[in-house]
Coordinates of C-alpha atoms and ligand atoms in Angstrom, one line a residue:
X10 CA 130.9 77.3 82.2
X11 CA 131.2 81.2 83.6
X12 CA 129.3 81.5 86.1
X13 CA 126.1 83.9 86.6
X14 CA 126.9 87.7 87.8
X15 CA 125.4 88.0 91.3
X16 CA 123.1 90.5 92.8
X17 CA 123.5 91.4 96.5
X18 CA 120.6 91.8 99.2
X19 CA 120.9 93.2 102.6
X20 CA 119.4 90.7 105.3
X21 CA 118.3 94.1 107.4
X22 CA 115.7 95.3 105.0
X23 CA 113.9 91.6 105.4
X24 CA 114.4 91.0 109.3
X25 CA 113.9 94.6 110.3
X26 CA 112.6 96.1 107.1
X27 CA 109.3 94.5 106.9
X28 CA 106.7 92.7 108.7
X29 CA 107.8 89.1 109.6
X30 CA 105.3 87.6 107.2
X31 CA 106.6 89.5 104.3
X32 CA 110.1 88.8 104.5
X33 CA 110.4 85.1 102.9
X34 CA 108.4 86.1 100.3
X35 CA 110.0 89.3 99.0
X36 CA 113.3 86.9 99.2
X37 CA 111.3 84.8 97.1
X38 CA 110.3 86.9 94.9
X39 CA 113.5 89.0 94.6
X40 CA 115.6 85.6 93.7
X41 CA 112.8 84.9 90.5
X42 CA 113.0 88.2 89.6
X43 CA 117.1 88.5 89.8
X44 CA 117.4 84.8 88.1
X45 CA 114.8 85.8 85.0
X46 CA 117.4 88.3 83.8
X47 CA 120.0 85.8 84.0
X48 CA 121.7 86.9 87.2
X49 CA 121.9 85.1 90.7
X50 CA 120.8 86.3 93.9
X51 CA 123.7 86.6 96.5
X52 CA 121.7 87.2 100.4
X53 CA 124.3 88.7 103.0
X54 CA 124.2 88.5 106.8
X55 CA 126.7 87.7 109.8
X56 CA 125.9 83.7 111.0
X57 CA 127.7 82.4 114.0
X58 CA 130.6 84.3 113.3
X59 CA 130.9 83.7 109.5
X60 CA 130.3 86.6 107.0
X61 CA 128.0 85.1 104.5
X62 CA 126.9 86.5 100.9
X63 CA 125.1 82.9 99.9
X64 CA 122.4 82.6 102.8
X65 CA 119.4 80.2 102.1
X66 CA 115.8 80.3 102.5
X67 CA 116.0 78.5 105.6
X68 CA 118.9 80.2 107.0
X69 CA 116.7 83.6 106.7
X70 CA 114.1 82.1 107.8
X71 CA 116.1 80.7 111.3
X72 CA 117.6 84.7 111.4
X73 CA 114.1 85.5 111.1
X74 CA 113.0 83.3 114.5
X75 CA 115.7 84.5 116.4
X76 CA 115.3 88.2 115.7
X77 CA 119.1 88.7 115.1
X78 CA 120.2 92.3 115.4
X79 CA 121.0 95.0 112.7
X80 CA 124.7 95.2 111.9
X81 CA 126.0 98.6 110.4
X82 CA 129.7 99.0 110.1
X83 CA 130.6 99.5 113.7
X84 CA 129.3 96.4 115.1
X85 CA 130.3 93.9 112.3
X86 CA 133.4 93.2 113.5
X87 CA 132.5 92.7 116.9
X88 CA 130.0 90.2 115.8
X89 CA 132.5 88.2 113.4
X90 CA 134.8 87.9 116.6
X91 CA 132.6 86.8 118.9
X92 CA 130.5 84.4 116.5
X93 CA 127.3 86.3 116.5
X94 CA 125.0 86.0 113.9
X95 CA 123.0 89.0 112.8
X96 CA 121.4 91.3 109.5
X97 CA 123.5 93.7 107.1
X98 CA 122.0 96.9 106.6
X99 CA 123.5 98.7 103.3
X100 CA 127.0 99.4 105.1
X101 CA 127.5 95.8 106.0
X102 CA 126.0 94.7 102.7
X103 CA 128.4 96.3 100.6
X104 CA 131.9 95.6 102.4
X105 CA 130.8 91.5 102.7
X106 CA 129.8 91.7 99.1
X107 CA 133.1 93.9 97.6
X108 CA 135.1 91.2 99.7
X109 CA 133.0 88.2 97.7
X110 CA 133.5 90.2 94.0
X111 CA 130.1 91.2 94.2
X112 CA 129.8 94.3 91.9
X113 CA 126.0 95.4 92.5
X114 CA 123.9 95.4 95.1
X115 CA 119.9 95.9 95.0
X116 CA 118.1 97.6 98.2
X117 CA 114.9 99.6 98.7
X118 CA 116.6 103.3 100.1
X119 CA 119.6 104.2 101.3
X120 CA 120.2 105.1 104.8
X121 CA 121.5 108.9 105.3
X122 CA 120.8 112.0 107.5
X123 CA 117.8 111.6 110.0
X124 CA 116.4 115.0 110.0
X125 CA 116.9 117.5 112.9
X126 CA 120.6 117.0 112.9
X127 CA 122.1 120.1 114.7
X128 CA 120.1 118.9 117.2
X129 CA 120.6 115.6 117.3
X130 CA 123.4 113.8 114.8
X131 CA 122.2 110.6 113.5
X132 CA 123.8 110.1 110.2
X133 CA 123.8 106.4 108.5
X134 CA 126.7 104.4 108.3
X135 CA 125.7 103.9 104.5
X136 CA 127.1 107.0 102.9
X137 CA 131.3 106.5 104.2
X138 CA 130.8 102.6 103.2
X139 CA 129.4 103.8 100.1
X140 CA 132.6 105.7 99.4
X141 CA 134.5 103.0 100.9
X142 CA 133.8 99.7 99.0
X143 CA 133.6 99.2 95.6
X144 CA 129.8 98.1 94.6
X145 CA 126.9 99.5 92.9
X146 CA 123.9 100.0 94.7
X147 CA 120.4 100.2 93.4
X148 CA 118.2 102.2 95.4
X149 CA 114.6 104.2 94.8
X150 CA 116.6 107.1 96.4
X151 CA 117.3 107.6 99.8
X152 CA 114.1 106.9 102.7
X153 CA 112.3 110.2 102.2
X154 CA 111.8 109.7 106.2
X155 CA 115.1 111.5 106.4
X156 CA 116.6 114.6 105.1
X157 CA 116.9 113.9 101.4
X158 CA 118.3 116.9 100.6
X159 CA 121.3 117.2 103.1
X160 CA 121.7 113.2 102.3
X161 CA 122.3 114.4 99.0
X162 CA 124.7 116.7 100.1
X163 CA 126.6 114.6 101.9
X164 CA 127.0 112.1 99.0
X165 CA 129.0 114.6 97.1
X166 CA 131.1 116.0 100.3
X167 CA 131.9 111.8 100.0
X168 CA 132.4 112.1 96.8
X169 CA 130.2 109.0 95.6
X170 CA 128.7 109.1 92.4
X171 CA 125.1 109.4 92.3
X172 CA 123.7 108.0 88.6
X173 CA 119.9 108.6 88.1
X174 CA 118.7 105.5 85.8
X175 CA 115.9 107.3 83.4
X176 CA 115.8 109.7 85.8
X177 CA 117.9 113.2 86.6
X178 CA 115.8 114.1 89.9
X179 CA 117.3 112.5 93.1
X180 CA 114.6 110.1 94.0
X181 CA 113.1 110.2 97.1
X182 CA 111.9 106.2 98.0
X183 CA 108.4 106.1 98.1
X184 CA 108.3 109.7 96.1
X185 CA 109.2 109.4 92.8
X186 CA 111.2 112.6 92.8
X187 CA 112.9 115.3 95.2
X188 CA 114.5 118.5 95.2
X189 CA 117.6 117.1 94.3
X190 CA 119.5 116.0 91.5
X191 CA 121.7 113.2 89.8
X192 CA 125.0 113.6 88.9
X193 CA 124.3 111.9 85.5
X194 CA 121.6 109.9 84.1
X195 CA 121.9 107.1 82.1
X196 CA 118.8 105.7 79.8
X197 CA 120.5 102.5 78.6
X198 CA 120.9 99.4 80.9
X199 CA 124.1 98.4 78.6
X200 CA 125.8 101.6 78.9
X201 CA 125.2 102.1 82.5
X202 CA 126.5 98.5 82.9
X203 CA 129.5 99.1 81.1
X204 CA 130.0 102.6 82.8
X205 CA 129.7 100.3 86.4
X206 CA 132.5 98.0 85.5
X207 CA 134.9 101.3 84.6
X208 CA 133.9 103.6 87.3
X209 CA 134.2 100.6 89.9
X210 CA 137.4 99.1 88.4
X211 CA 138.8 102.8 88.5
X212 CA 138.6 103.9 91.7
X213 CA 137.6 101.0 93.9
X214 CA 134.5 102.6 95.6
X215 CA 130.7 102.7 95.4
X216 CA 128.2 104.3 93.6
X217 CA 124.7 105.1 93.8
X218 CA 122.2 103.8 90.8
X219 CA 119.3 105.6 91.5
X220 CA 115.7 103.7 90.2
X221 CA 112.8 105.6 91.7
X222 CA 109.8 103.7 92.2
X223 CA 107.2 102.4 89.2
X224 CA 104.9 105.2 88.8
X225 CA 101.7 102.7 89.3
X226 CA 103.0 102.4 92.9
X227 CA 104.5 106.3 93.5
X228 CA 102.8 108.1 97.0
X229 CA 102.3 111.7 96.1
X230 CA 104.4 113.5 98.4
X231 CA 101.9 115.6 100.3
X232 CA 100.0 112.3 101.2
X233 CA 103.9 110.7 101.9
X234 CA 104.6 113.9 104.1
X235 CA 101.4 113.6 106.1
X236 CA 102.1 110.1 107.0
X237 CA 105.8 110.6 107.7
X238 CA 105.2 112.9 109.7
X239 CA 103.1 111.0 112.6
X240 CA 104.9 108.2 111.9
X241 CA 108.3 110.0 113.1
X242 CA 106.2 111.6 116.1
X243 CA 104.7 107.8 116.7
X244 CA 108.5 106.4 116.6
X245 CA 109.8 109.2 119.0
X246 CA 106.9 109.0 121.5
X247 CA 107.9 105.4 121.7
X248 CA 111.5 106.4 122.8
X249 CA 113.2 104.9 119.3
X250 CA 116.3 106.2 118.9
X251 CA 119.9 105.1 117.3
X252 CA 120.2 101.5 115.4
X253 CA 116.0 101.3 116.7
X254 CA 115.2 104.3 114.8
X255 CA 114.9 103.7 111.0
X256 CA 112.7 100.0 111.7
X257 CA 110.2 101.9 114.5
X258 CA 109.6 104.6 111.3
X259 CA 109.2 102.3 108.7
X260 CA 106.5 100.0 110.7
X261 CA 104.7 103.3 111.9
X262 CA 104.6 103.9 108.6
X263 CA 103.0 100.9 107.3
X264 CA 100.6 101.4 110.1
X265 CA 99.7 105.3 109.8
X266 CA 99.0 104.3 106.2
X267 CA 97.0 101.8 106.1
X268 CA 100.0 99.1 104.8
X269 CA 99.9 101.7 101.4
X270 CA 103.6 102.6 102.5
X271 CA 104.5 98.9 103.1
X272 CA 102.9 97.9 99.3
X273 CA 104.7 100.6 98.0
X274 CA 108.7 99.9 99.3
X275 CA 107.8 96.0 98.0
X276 CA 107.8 97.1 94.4
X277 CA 109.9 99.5 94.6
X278 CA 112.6 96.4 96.1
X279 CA 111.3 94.2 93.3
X280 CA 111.9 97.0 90.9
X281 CA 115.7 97.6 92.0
X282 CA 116.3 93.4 91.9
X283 CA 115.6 93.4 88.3
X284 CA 117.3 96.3 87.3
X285 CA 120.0 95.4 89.2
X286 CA 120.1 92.0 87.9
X287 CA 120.0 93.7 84.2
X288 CA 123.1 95.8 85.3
X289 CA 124.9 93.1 86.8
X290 CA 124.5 91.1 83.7
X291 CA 125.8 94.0 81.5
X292 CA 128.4 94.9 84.0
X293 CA 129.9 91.5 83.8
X294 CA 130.9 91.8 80.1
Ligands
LIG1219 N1 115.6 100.6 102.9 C1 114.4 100.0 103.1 N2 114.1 99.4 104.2 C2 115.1 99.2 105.2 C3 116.4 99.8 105.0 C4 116.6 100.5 103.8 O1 113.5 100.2 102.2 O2 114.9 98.5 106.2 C5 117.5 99.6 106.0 C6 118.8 99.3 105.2 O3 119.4 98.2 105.8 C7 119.7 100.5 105.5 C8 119.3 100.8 106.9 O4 121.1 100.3 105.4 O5 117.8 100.7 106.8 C9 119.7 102.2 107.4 O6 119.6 102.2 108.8 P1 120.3 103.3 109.7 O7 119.5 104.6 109.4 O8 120.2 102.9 111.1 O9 121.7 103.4 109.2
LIG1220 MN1 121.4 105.9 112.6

């Protein structure tokens, strides 16, 4: 029997991503969702040393108790040597799961360019890893709590593909759309599955399937903007900065808003599982 295509997750988006409370159940949730379209789910992380795309429920949930830390591509390989254990963001996610023949990866938003750069650089370790390994990531966009539009930018000076599924704005996480655009849009899970397996088979790097949130669960971007921005001022009064930054946002978030923003990055996840799943299926053929 040929096994069923698997869908990557990231480990960072549960352990650092989320309240603790939420995380098991969004795993949950995420591994229904990627098995009713006939796909399985494939969780990622770095445990005692071993780089792992087949973590369990109860592995997660003992990463989850110890509060392992966030592993971008810069501090992987130190915790593989020294038999660490600890969460993949997107960077991680993709270069344990190209290793494992995993062809796409569902996630909420990419990582990219914090804004104020030219002041400060902080620019996510997603977008060279992106260029670097060879999987398909389903995001709602890039986190709108950073500069969308420079991210953009910096996807093409990389030279990854950015494919707008039913869509041919950018998206923009919990904003359905920005100022930016796709490189292509594709309507048709089949096709864009079948465009995955050539594009990844001829160049052996990423790409970037963009899925913007369900409309029943988009924030309208003044109200986003209003939040965002005490939550960045919240985050920076608190002395966040570096690998600290992105989680301190996205929980000031959930708290400036009431848990609205929280509701809203859960279904845009679920949504990118089973789209992912769909293309992973199509992708295999
Ligand atoms: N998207 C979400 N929640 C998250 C992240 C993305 O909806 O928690 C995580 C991903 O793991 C992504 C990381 O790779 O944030 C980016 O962090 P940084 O900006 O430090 O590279
Ligand atoms: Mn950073």
């Amino acid at each position: 029997m040929v096994s069923a295509p698997r869908v990557a997750l990231e480990t960072t988006l549960l352990v650092h991503g989320v309240p603790k409370d939420a995380a098991l159940p969004l795993f949950q949730d995420l591994s229904i969702r990627i098995r009713s379209r006939g796909a399985e789910p494939a969780l990622c992380a770095v445990i005692d040393g071993a780089p792992r795309v087949d973590v369990s429920r109860d592995e997660l949930e003992a990463l989850l108790a110890a509060g392992v830390p966030k592993l971008n591509t810069s501090n992987l390989g130190v915790a593989l040597f020294q038999g660490g254990s600890g969460a993949t963001t997107v960077s991680t996610t993709v270069e344990l799961a190209a290793r494992a023949g995993i062809a796409v990866f569902a996630t909420g938003g990419l990582g990219g360019v914090h804004r104020g750069y030219g002041v400060e650089l902080d620019v996510s370790a997603d977008l060279l890893a992106l260029a670097r390994h060879p999987v398909a990531v389903v995001t709602a966009g890039v986190k709108s709590i950073l500069d969308v539009v420079a991210t953009r930018e910096a996807l093409e000076s990389l030279g990854v593909p950015v494919i707008g599924f039913r869509t041919d704005r950018f998206p923009a996480f919990l904003v359905r759309e920005s100022a930016a655009s796709v490189d292509a849009r594709f309507d048709d899970v089949e096709r864009l599955g079948a465009f995955i397996r050539a594009e990844l088979a001829r160049t052996g790097r990423g790409l970037v399937i963009c899925n913007p949130i369900p409309e029943a669960h988009a924030v309208a971007e003044a109200t986003f903007e209003a939040w965002r921005e005490e939550a960045d001022r919240a985050a920076r009064e608190a002395g966040a900065s570096g690998r600290a930054l992105t989680p301190a946002i996205l929980g000031a978030l959930n708290r400036v808003s009431g848990g609205k923003s929280l509701a809203a990055n859960l279904a845009l996840v679920r949504h990118n599982a089973t789209v992912a799943a769909e293309l992973a299926v199509h992708a295999a053929r």
